[in-house]
Amino acid sequence: MASRHIITLLSDFGTQDIYVAAMKGTIARVNPDLQLIDLTHQIPAQNIAAGRFCLLSAYPYFPVNTVHVAVVDPGVGSRRRAVAVQFPEGFVVAPDNGLISGILTLSPVLAAVELTNSNYWRVPDPSLTFHGRDIFAPVGAHLASGVPLADLGESINPASLVELPISQYQETTTGIEGYIQYIDRFGNLVTNIPAAAVENQQQWSLLVGRQSLSHGYTYADTQPGSIVALVGSHGWVEIAVNRGSARSLLRLNYGDPVQIAFR
Amino acid sequence: MASRHIITLLSDFGTQDIYVAAMKGTIARVNPDLQLIDLTHQIPAQNIAAGRFCLLSAYPYFPVNTVHVAVVDPGVGSRRRAVAVQFPEGFVVAPDNGLISGILTLSPVLAAVELTNSNYWRVPDPSLTFHGRDIFAPVGAHLASGVPLADLGESINPASLVELPISQYQETTTGIEGYIQYIDRFGNLVTNIPAAAVENQQQWSLLVGRQSLSHGYTYADTQPGSIVALVGSHGWVEIAVNRGSARSLLRLNYGDPVQIAFR
Amino acid sequence: MASRHIITLLSDFGTQDIYVAAMKGTIARVNPDLQLIDLTHQIPAQNIAAGRFCLLSAYPYFPVNTVHVAVVDPGVGSRRRAVAVQFPEGFVVAPDNGLISGILTLSPVLAAVELTNSNYWRVPDPSLTFHGRDIFAPVGAHLASGVPLADLGESINPASLVELPISQYQETTTGIEGYIQYIDRFGNLVTNIPAAAVENQQQWSLLVGRQSLSHGYTYADTQPGSIVALVGSHGWVEIAVNRGSARSLLRLNYGDPVQIAFR
């Protein structure tokens, strides 16, 4: 229990408005002693794929039994389910729209429920437009305070959780085909090709558009302004520019294809 | 007392500089065990009306006896008063420039003081330009730590607290006249017409410029890109665009008029 | 020890990605009871001088024995050292690239070590691109939890810590020559001329480009839109515009020269 009192928040609400604060106040009303940590609230509006990537990328670093409340929810008010899922490394409370699907590819589900028990909501009659405040935040706070998962609603089949149509990377006879799955603040381009896919290769280069990028190990390996492909800190093959933006230099965006060529 | 150890911060300082951090450090020096929660620091610079709206919108979600420190303070260094006000739902520590006036319209004042007791300031001779750090933050920290309100300074008449000239919505023979009082990050346009003003109407539409918008219940009620008027999560009539920005689509701004027509 | 459980974070990682969250999760794994406070994560990318200024400006406001983890680290993965330094007012854990050099000019060093003991890292084989998560955050968490500085690595000579080539202001026969060392969110221009250099002068004015600015005491001293030179809340001579941006009005940037003329 000692490590269970951390609750994280991820959303596309930004930090300009008080949407996030309303969630935090609601959590504090349930239990003022929980430790609140923001994952990010800068997910591009309603971009479930970006939310999925950020949630997937952050959760391994937190203590076991941390509760992650994730709200990127374009279908709020429609019939999409609200769920809580228990993984070995912690809990996720979120709309069932694919946000959780990144973690699903890496971790077994220990248990999953639909959030049907309104006793743990902020109010029995929640807002049609803000389930983050009225359902996800208070449910997460109760869960982080020791309420059993099974009390939050009816058990559901983990296989029924929504998957996103994010295509996997493909191995070919000469290398790997993948694509850009995330772009960070520095303009680093994160592909969907994991470190494991290249770590046994003596030599590889990354092809993007008409360019062939040799691979390096650190940003400092290269001259300022030059482009390098490397296994980034997220654990994926990334394209980076020492002291610059790969996004701007290569004019690439989410979903653009990349290829790795082995030698 | 159990729920009194939360202190929130609202300002127009942004998060780029260390102004907010200086306030938090000052609070931690008074009492490192307080729980710090940001409402927002992205209030447009010196926009008291926007700060008023955000403070009003966030405070109902927090535990009773939370201390809210709010600093949007274009008159810092001039003769405007620094005050602390006790409401049934919590305390506000702020410049007396209208920031509190939104809460004043909704809640009775239990007590109010001018912050004249420099024993609770960071230093007896505060900066002329940064009362957030030198007066509001430490006073808020002492208040959240159990110092009685009356010790912070001289009692003042609640009726003397500064009101903002924010006009009220008007009921007409055919509907309601109001205006845009806030614009959130998604570009949703928040009017000053409360839910209560329309909830007994069978049918209503919202007129803005030359457009008549029918009312819906959720963003998902409409096709992506279409405009809907609804009672938003803040509790006011809002104009929203499913997966888009009403601000951009309608080219509206703070203060622009809107009308509701009953049928 | 009571006040030692605060750990602050400063970086150029921004708040869009989960880099900061990964650091916070790592800290929480070491000790979930530490209080996390952000100084800022909006340092311009790889701008060591701006990071130096913000760290220098924030640390005096925190409780003694606070641990400040600062990561602006363009040389990550190269041979630059990772260090922890003890000052009378607290600890700094950072790359040895000049980030700490502002504090060095003001405070004596009580002890300094290179972070060579990998027992306190997140993993013995850290990422080549993200020492913030793998070295600085966990080391800071251990330090804030009571691990002695000397256990973190080998003692180093404080005189060997990297200084930045930030030139000092110069006193001349008629005044002072300095430059813009920081620009805040409001567009206030912070010079490198400290309050102490002007506080005994009866009259002074500030020359910038072809303009001569008289000095004031508060933003409210002037008409909206007019320019004033004053000793700002940071403790340096600043150029500000009441309800406006000095940066935009004067078209000045980092490093631009200013002069003070005494009378």
Coordinates of C-alpha atoms in Angstrom, one line a residue, chain A residues 50-188:
Chain A
A50 CA -0.6 10.6 -29.3
G51 CA -2.2 10.0 -25.9
R52 CA -1.7 6.2 -26.3
F53 CA 2.0 6.8 -27.1
C54 CA 2.6 9.1 -24.1
L55 CA 0.7 6.8 -21.7
L56 CA 2.6 3.8 -22.9
S57 CA 5.9 5.7 -22.6
A58 CA 5.4 7.1 -19.1
Y59 CA 3.8 4.3 -17.2
P60 CA 6.8 2.0 -16.9
Y61 CA 8.7 4.6 -14.8
F62 CA 6.1 4.8 -12.0
P63 CA 5.8 2.8 -8.8
V64 CA 3.8 -0.4 -9.0
N65 CA 0.2 0.3 -8.2
T66 CA 0.3 3.9 -9.4
V67 CA -3.2 4.9 -10.8
H68 CA -3.0 6.6 -14.2
V69 CA -6.0 8.6 -15.1
A70 CA -6.0 9.3 -18.9
V71 CA -8.6 11.4 -20.6
V72 CA -8.4 12.0 -24.4
D73 CA -12.1 11.5 -25.1
P74 CA -13.6 12.7 -28.3
G75 CA -16.5 10.4 -27.8
V76 CA -17.5 11.7 -24.4
G77 CA -21.3 11.6 -24.0
S78 CA -21.6 8.9 -26.6
R79 CA -21.8 5.2 -25.9
R80 CA -18.1 4.5 -25.5
R81 CA -17.3 2.7 -22.3
A82 CA -15.5 4.1 -19.3
V83 CA -13.1 1.5 -17.9
A84 CA -10.4 0.7 -15.3
V85 CA -7.8 -1.8 -16.1
Q86 CA -5.2 -3.5 -13.8
F87 CA -1.8 -4.3 -15.2
P88 CA 1.1 -5.7 -13.2
E89 CA 2.7 -2.2 -13.1
G90 CA -0.3 -0.2 -12.2
F91 CA -3.9 0.8 -13.0
V92 CA -5.3 2.8 -15.9
V93 CA -8.6 4.6 -15.7
A94 CA -9.7 5.9 -19.1
P95 CA -12.3 5.9 -21.8
D96 CA -12.3 2.6 -23.8
N97 CA -11.3 4.2 -27.1
G98 CA -7.8 2.9 -27.7
L99 CA -5.9 5.1 -25.3
I100 CA -4.9 2.0 -23.3
S101 CA -4.1 -0.1 -26.3
G102 CA -0.4 0.7 -26.3
I103 CA 0.0 -0.8 -22.8
L104 CA -2.2 -3.8 -23.9
T105 CA 0.5 -4.7 -26.5
L106 CA 3.1 -4.9 -23.8
S107 CA 1.5 -6.1 -20.6
P108 CA -1.0 -8.7 -19.5
V109 CA -4.3 -7.5 -18.1
L110 CA -4.9 -8.7 -14.6
A111 CA -8.5 -7.4 -14.4
A112 CA -10.8 -5.0 -16.2
V113 CA -14.1 -3.4 -15.3
E114 CA -16.5 -1.0 -16.8
L115 CA -17.1 2.0 -14.6
T116 CA -20.8 1.4 -13.9
N117 CA -20.9 2.0 -10.1
S118 CA -21.9 5.7 -9.8
N119 CA -21.2 5.6 -6.1
Y120 CA -17.6 6.4 -7.0
W121 CA -18.4 9.2 -9.4
R122 CA -18.4 12.9 -8.4
V123 CA -22.2 13.1 -8.9
P124 CA -24.7 10.4 -9.9
D125 CA -25.7 12.5 -12.9
P126 CA -22.4 13.4 -14.6
S127 CA -21.8 16.1 -17.1
L128 CA -22.3 15.0 -20.7
T129 CA -19.1 16.8 -21.7
F130 CA -16.6 16.3 -18.9
H131 CA -16.3 12.7 -17.7
G132 CA -12.7 13.5 -16.7
R133 CA -13.9 15.5 -13.8
D134 CA -17.1 13.6 -13.0
I135 CA -16.1 10.0 -13.5
F136 CA -12.4 9.3 -14.3
A137 CA -10.8 11.6 -11.6
P138 CA -13.0 10.5 -8.7
V139 CA -12.9 6.8 -9.6
G140 CA -9.1 7.1 -9.9
A141 CA -8.9 8.7 -6.5
H142 CA -11.0 6.0 -4.9
L143 CA -8.9 3.3 -6.6
A144 CA -5.6 5.0 -5.4
S145 CA -7.1 5.2 -1.9
G146 CA -7.7 1.4 -1.7
V147 CA -11.1 0.8 -3.1
P148 CA -11.0 -2.6 -4.9
L149 CA -11.2 -2.6 -8.6
A150 CA -14.1 -5.0 -8.6
D151 CA -16.2 -2.4 -6.6
L152 CA -16.0 0.1 -9.5
G153 CA -18.2 -1.7 -11.9
E154 CA -18.9 -4.8 -13.8
S155 CA -16.1 -7.1 -14.9
I156 CA -15.4 -7.1 -18.6
N157 CA -13.4 -9.3 -21.0
P158 CA -10.0 -7.8 -21.6
A159 CA -10.2 -9.0 -25.2
S160 CA -13.1 -6.6 -25.7
L161 CA -11.0 -3.5 -25.0
V162 CA -10.7 -1.2 -28.0
E163 CA -7.6 -1.5 -30.1
L164 CA -6.3 1.3 -32.3
P165 CA -5.6 0.5 -36.0
I166 CA -1.9 1.4 -35.5
S167 CA -0.1 -0.8 -37.9
Q168 CA 2.9 -2.7 -36.7
Y169 CA 6.3 -2.4 -38.3
Q170 CA 7.1 -5.0 -41.0
E171 CA 10.2 -7.0 -41.4
T172 CA 11.3 -7.4 -45.0
T173 CA 14.1 -9.3 -46.7
T174 CA 16.4 -6.4 -46.5
G175 CA 15.3 -4.5 -43.4
I176 CA 12.2 -3.0 -41.7
E177 CA 9.4 -0.8 -42.8
G178 CA 7.8 1.5 -40.2
Y179 CA 6.5 4.9 -39.7
I180 CA 6.6 8.1 -37.6
Q181 CA 4.4 7.5 -34.5
Y182 CA 5.2 10.5 -32.4
I183 CA 7.0 13.8 -32.7
D184 CA 8.4 15.4 -29.5
R185 CA 9.0 19.0 -28.6
F186 CA 12.5 19.0 -29.9
G187 CA 11.2 17.9 -33.3
N188 CA 12.7 14.4 -32.8

